[in-house]
Structures are given as structure tokens and as C-alpha cells.
Coordinates of C-alpha atoms in Angstrom, one line a residue:
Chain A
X22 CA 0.0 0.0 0.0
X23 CA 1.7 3.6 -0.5
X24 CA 2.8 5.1 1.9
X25 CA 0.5 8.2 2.6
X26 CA 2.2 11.6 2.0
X27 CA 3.2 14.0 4.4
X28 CA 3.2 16.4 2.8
X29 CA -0.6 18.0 0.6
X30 CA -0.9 21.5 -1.2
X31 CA -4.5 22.8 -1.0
X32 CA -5.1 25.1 -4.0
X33 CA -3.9 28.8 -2.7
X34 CA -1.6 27.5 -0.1
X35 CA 2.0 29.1 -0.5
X36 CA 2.8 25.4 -2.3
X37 CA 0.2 26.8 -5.1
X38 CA -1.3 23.9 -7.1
X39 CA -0.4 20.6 -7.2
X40 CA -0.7 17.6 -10.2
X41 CA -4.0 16.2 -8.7
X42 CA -5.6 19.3 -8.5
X43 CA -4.3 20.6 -11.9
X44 CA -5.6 17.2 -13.1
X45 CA -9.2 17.8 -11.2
X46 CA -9.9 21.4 -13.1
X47 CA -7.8 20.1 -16.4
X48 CA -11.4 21.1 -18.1
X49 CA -11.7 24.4 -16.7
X50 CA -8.1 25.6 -17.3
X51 CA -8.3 24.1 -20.8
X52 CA -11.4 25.3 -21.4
X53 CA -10.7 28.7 -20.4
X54 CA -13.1 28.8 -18.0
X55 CA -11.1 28.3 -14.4
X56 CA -11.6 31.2 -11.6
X57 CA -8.8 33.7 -12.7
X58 CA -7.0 33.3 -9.1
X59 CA -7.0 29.4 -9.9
X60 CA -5.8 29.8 -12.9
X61 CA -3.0 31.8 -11.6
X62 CA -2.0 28.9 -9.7
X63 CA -2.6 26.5 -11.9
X64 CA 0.2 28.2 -14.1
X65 CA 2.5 28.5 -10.8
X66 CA 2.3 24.8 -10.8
X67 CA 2.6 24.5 -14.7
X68 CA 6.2 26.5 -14.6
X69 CA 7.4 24.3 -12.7
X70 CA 6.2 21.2 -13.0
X71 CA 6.7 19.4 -16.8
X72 CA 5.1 16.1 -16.6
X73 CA 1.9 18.4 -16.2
X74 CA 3.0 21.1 -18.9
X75 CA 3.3 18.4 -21.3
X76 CA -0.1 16.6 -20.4
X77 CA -1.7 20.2 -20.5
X78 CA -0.4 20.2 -24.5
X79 CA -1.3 16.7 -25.2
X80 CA -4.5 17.4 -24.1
X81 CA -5.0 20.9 -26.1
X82 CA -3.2 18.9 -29.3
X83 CA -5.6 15.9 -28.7
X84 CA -8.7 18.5 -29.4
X85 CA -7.4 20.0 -32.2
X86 CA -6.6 16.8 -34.1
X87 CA -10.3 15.7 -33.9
X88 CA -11.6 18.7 -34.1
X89 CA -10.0 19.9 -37.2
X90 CA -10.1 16.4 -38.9
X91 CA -12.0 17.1 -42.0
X92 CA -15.3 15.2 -42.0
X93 CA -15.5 12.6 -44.5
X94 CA -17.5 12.4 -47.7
X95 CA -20.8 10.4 -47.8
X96 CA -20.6 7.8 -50.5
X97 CA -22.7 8.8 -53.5
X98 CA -24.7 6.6 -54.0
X99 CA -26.1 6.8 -50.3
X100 CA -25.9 10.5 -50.6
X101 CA -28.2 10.4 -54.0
X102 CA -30.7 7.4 -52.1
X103 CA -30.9 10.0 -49.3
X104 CA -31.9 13.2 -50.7
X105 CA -34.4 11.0 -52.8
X106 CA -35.6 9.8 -49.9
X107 CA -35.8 13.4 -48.0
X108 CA -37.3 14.9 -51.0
X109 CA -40.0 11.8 -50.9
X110 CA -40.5 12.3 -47.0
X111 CA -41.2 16.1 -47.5
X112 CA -44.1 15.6 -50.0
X113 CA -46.1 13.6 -47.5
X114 CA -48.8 15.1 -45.9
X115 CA -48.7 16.0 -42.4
X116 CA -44.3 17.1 -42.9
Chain B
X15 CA -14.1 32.1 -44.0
X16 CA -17.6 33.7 -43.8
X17 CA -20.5 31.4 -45.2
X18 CA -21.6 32.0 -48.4
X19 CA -25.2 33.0 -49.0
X20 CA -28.5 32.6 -46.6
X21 CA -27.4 32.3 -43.3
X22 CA -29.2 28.6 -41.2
X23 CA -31.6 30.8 -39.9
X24 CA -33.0 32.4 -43.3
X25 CA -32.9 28.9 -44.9
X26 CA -34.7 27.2 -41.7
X27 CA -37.2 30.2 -42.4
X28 CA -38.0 29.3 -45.9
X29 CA -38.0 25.5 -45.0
X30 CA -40.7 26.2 -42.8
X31 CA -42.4 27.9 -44.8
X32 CA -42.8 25.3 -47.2
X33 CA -39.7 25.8 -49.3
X34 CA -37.9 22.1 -50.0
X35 CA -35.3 24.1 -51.7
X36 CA -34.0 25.5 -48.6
X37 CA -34.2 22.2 -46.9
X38 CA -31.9 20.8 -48.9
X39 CA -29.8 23.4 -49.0
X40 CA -29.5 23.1 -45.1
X41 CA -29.1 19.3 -45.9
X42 CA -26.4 19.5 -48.2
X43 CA -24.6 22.0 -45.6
X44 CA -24.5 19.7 -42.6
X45 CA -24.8 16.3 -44.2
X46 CA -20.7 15.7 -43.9
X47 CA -20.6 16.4 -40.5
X48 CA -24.2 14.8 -39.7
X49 CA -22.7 11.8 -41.5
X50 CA -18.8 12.2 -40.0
X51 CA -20.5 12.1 -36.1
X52 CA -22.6 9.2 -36.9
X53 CA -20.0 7.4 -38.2
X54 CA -17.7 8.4 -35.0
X55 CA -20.3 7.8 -32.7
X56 CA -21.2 4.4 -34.4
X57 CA -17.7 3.1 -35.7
X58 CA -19.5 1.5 -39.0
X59 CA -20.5 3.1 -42.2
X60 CA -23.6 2.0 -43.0
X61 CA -25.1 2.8 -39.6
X62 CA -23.8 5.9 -39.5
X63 CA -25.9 6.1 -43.2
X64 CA -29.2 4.9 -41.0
X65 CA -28.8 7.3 -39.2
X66 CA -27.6 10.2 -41.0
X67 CA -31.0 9.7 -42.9
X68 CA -32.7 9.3 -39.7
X69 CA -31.5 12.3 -38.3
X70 CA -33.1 14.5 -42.0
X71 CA -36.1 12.3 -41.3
X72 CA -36.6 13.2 -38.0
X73 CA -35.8 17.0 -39.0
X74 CA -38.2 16.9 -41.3
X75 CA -40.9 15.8 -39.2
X76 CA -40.4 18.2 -36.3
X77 CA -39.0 21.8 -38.2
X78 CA -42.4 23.4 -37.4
X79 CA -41.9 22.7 -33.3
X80 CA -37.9 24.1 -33.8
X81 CA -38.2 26.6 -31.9
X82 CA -35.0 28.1 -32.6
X83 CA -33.4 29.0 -29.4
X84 CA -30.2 27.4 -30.4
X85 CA -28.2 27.2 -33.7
X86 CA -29.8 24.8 -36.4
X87 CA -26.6 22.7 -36.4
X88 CA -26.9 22.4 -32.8
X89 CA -30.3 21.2 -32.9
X90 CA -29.6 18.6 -35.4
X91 CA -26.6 17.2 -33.6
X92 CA -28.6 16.7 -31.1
X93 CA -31.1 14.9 -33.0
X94 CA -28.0 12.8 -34.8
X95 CA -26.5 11.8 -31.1
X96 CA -30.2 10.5 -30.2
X97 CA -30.1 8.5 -33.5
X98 CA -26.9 7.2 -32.8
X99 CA -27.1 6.3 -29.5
X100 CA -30.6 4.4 -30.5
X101 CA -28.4 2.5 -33.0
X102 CA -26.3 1.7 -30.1
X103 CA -28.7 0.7 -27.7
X104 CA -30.1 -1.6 -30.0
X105 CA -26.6 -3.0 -30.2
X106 CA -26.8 -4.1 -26.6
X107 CA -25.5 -7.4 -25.9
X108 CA -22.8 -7.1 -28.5
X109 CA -20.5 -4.9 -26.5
X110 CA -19.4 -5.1 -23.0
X111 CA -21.0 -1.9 -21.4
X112 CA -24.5 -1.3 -22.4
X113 CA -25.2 2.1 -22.9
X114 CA -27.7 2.6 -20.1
X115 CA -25.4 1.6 -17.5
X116 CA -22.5 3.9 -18.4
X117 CA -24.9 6.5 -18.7
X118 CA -24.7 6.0 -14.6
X119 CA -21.7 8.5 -12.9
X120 CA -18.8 6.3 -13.2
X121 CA -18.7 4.0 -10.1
X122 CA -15.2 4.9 -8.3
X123 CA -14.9 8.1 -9.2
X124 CA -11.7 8.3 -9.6
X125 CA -9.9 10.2 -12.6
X126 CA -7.0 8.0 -14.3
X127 CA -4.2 9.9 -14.3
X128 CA -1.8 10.7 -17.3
X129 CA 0.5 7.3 -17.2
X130 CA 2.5 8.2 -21.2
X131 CA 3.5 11.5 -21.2
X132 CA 5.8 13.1 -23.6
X133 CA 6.0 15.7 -26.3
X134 CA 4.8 15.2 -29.7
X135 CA 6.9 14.5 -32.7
X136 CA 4.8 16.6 -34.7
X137 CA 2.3 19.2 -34.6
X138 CA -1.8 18.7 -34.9
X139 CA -1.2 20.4 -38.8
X140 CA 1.4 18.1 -40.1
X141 CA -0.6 14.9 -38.5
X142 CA -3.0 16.0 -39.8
X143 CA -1.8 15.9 -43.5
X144 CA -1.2 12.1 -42.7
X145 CA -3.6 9.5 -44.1
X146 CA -2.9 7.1 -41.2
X147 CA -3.7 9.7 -38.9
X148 CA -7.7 9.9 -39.6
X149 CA -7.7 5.7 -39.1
X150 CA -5.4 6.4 -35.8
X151 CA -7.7 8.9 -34.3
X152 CA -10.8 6.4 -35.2
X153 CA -9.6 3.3 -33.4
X154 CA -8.7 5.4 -30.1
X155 CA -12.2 7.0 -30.2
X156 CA -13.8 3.6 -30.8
X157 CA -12.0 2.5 -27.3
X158 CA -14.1 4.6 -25.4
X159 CA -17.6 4.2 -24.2
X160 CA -20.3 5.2 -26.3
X161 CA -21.7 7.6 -23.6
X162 CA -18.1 9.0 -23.5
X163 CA -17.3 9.2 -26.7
X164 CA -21.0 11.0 -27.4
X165 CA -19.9 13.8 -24.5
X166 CA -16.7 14.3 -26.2
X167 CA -17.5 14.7 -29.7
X168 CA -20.1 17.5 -28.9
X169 CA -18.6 19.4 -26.4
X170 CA -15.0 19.3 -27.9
X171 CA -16.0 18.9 -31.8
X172 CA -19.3 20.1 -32.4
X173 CA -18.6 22.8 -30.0
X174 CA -22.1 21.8 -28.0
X175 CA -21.7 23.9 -24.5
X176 CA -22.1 21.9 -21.6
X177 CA -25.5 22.8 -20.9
X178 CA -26.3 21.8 -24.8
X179 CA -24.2 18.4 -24.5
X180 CA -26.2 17.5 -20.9
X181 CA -29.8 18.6 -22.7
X182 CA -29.2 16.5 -25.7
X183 CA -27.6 13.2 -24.3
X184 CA -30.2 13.5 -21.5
X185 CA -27.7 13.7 -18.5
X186 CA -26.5 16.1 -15.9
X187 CA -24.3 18.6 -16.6
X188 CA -21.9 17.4 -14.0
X189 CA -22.3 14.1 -15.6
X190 CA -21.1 15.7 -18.7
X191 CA -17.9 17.2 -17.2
X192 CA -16.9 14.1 -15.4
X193 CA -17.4 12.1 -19.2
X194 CA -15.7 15.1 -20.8
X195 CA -12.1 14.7 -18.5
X196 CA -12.5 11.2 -18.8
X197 CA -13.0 11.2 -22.5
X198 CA -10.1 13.6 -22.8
X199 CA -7.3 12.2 -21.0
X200 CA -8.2 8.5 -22.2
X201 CA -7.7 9.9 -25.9
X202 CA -4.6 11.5 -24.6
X203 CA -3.0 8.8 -23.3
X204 CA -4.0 7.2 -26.6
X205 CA -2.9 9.4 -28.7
X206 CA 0.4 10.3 -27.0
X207 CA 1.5 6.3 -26.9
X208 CA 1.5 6.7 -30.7
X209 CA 3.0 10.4 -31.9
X210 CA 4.8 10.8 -28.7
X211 CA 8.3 11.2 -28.8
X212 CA 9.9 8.5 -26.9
X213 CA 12.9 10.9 -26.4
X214 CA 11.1 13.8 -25.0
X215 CA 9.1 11.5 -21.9
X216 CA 8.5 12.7 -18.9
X217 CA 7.8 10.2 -15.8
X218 CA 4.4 10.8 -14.2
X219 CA 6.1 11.9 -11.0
X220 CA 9.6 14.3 -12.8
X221 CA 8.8 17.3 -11.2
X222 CA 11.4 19.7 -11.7
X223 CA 10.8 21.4 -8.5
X224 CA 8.6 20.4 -6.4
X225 CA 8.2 16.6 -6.7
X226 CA 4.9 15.1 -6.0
X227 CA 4.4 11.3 -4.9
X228 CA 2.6 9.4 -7.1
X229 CA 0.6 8.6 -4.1
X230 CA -0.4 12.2 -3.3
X231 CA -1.0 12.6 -7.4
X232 CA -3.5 9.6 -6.9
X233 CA -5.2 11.0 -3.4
X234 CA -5.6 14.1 -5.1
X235 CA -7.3 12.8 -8.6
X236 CA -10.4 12.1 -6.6
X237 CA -11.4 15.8 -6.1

């Protein structure tokens, strides 16, 4: 069992933030949407402290790759059996 | 780039009014990523084709009762992530989690934390560029839940606020975030295993400074 630490930061102690709690409000702070005095500390941590710099940027990278991934094409033939379908759907009464 | 032509709103406008023109122009402007979120959400092609088409359907049917209080394309990814997640449900029994029981908070509550961790060789642009890359980013999304991978593709991809996400995969919004850093750091660990640079790794607990156990790092993960 590990050995339980002695030492714990609380978020706006003099330590400033610590991986767990960067880790807890990773959303927030990547988000842009973290308290601006946890923020602060969240960077504090983030100067000095790699392992999370680097997890921070993976995370932000991560995004961007699926976000900017250009969505794919839909196969013509489904795409011509759907918009005959759609325009079929639209001429029945009631839609 | 600024859209050309009739904004969503005029085209929903003259949709409602009648006008199957403007219908399909709205189709024909959010079929790719109607079709690319099915196919995410589902992993296979020709559901993701179901429901693409149930998603217009279902448009269709209920344009007069869109009220309009959020963007079209939100609306319809909404109506796309029911579809899907229908598509899913009737899936059950063919994958380990059902659906309905991850859409429960996760049971320990405990976030995993980062375990790979190093730089990327490359940046999101040049990956991008790489064929292998879209199959890459497919498998790692496929590893993940359904309910998770539905959280983070509208929140993080279809740009779906939290509020929006919660409304339209009929959870809590606190449900949503927990997903969301789940979602995120299980693609990152992913991701980084395979365009990390194996040169440039840190160790979970390499603090330059201030070193951390990985005991405290593990205490801590549960707030």
C-alpha cells in the first residue's frame, strides 16, 4: 500500500497547485473557463512542473486533431438514395 | 471564411415555410458532419448512413416545433446523437457496457491519471496531413464508451456547450464534465502512446521542482 504523503498543497496554499488538482480542473483551465486566481496557480504549478506542462499540450493537441479532422464524404450513391428519400419524405402530408 | 449565402436561420425560415429548396440546401450543408458524427459515434459506415438519414427524417418531421433558441446545427446534432445512440442501444449485448449503464456516474470516481507523457513529434497540422492519422484517431475514439465518446464529440467537436451536450444526451451537466475529463485524458494517453516522442518522456512523477508522490497525485485525482 503507499505510503501516505506527508506532505498535501490545497489550492492557494504558499505550495500553489499541485498535479491532482491541476488534473481535477484540467477542463476548466483548458477550457478557459477556471476562476482567474486558480488559474494563476494552476500556471505557478505548470512553470514548474513538466510532466503536467506536457499533459496540459497533449490534451489541447488531442482536441485540435479531432476537431480539425476534416469530416469525411458520404458515399454517392447513399448520398443520391438520401436526398431522394428526404425529397420523398417532405411531399407527404402531415411534414 | 464567412458562409456564403442565406445564413441557417433564413434557410430554416424558408424550410418552414414550405420551401424544399432550402431544406436541402440546409441538408447539403450539414450532411458531412451529420454523416462524420454518426460514423464516430457508431464506428460503422452503413449505420452511420441509417442514421444520417434518420436524423433529415426526424428533421423533417419536427422543423415546425424548432423553436430556434439554439443554432440549427446544434439542434440537429442533437437529433443525430439520439439517433446514434438508439443505434447503439439496440446493439446491446454485443458490447461489454450497455449504454444505459455507463450513462450512470462512473462508479469509483476516480480520474485515471496521465500514465504516457511526452512531447509530440509533430504538430496537430502536419498529422494531420497524414492519411494514417484519420484511421489512428478512429480506433482510439472507438476504445471509449459510447456515452463517452457522445460527450466528447459535442462538447469538444461540435462545440455543443455543456449545458447543450447534458440537454441533448439527456444527462447532468456534472455528468457531462466528469465524461468530458475522462473522454479527454483516455484519448490523450491514446494518442500520445503513438506520436509521442519517446525521447522527450517525462515520468508521471519528474517534477522539476517540487516533486509530488505518485501517491499524493492519486489521493488528489479524486477531487
Amino acid at each position: 500500500m503507499a505510503k501516505k504523503s506527508s506532505h498535501t498543497h490545497t489550492l492557494g496554499g504558499k505550495h500553489g497547485a499541485n498535479c491532482g488538482e491541476l488534473l481535477a480542473l484540467l477542463n476548466e483551465y483548458v477550457d478557459g473557463k477556471a476562476d482567474p486566481a486558480v488559474c494563476k496557480e494552476l500556471e505557478g504549478h505548470l512553470a514548474k512542473c513538466n510532466p503536467c506542462r506536457v499533459v496540459v499540450d497533449n490534451v489541447r493537441k488531442t482536441i485540435t486533431l479531432y476537431r480539425d479532422n476534416e469530416p469525411c464524404d458520404l458515399p454517392e450513391p447513399f448520398r443520391k438514395r438520401l436526398h431522394a428519400c428526404l425529397r420523398e419524405h417532405w411531399k407527404k402530408p402531415g411534414n | 471564411m464567412q458562409p456564403v449565402g442565406p445564413s441557417d436561420r433564413d434557410l430554416v425560415r424558408a424550410a418552414k415555410n414550405g420551401d424544399l429548396n432550402a431544406f436541402e440546401d440546409l441538408v447539403k450543408r450539414h450532411e458531412r458532419r451529420v454523416y462524420g458524427l454518426a460514423r464516430r459515434l457508431t464506428g460503422s459506415d452503413l449505420d452511420a448512413q441509417d442514421v444520417t438519414q434518420q436524423t433529415f427524417l426526424s428533421a423533417i418531421e419536427n422543423l415546425s416545433g424548432f423553436r430556434e433558441k439554439a443554432a440549427f446545427s446544434t439542434w440537429l446534432t442533437a437529433i443525430a446523437a439520439n439517433a446514434a445512440l438508439k443505434v447503439l442501444r439496440k446493439r446491446r449485448g454485443l458490447t461489454v457496457t450497455s449504454l444505459d449503464e455507463a450513462i450512470e456516474p462512473d462508479g469509483d470516481g476516480q480520474i485515471p491519471h496521465p500514465e504516457y507523457i511526452a512531447d509530440w513529434r509533430e504538430t496537430p497540422d502536419l498529422l494531420a496531413q497524414r492519411a494514417e492519422t484519420h484511421q489512428l484517431l478512429d480506433v482510439a475514439i472507438a476504445e471509449l464508451s459510447p456515452i463517452h465518446r457522445a460527450v466528447f464529440l459535442l462538447r469538444d467537436v461540435e462545440d455543443l456547450s455543456v449545458r447543450e451536450t447534458a440537454k441533448a444526451l439527456g444527462i447532468g451537466e456534472g455528468n457531462v464534465k466528469v465524461r468530458l475529463l475522462r473522454a479527454r485524458l483516455q484519448l490523450r494517453e491514446r494518442l500520445t502512446r503513438v506520436f509521442g516522442d519517446g525521447e522527450r518522456r517525462y515520468k508521471p512523477d519528474d517534477h522539476a521542482h517540487d516533486p509530488t508522490p505518485e501517491s499524493d497525485l492519486q489521493e488528489n485525482a479524486h477531487g
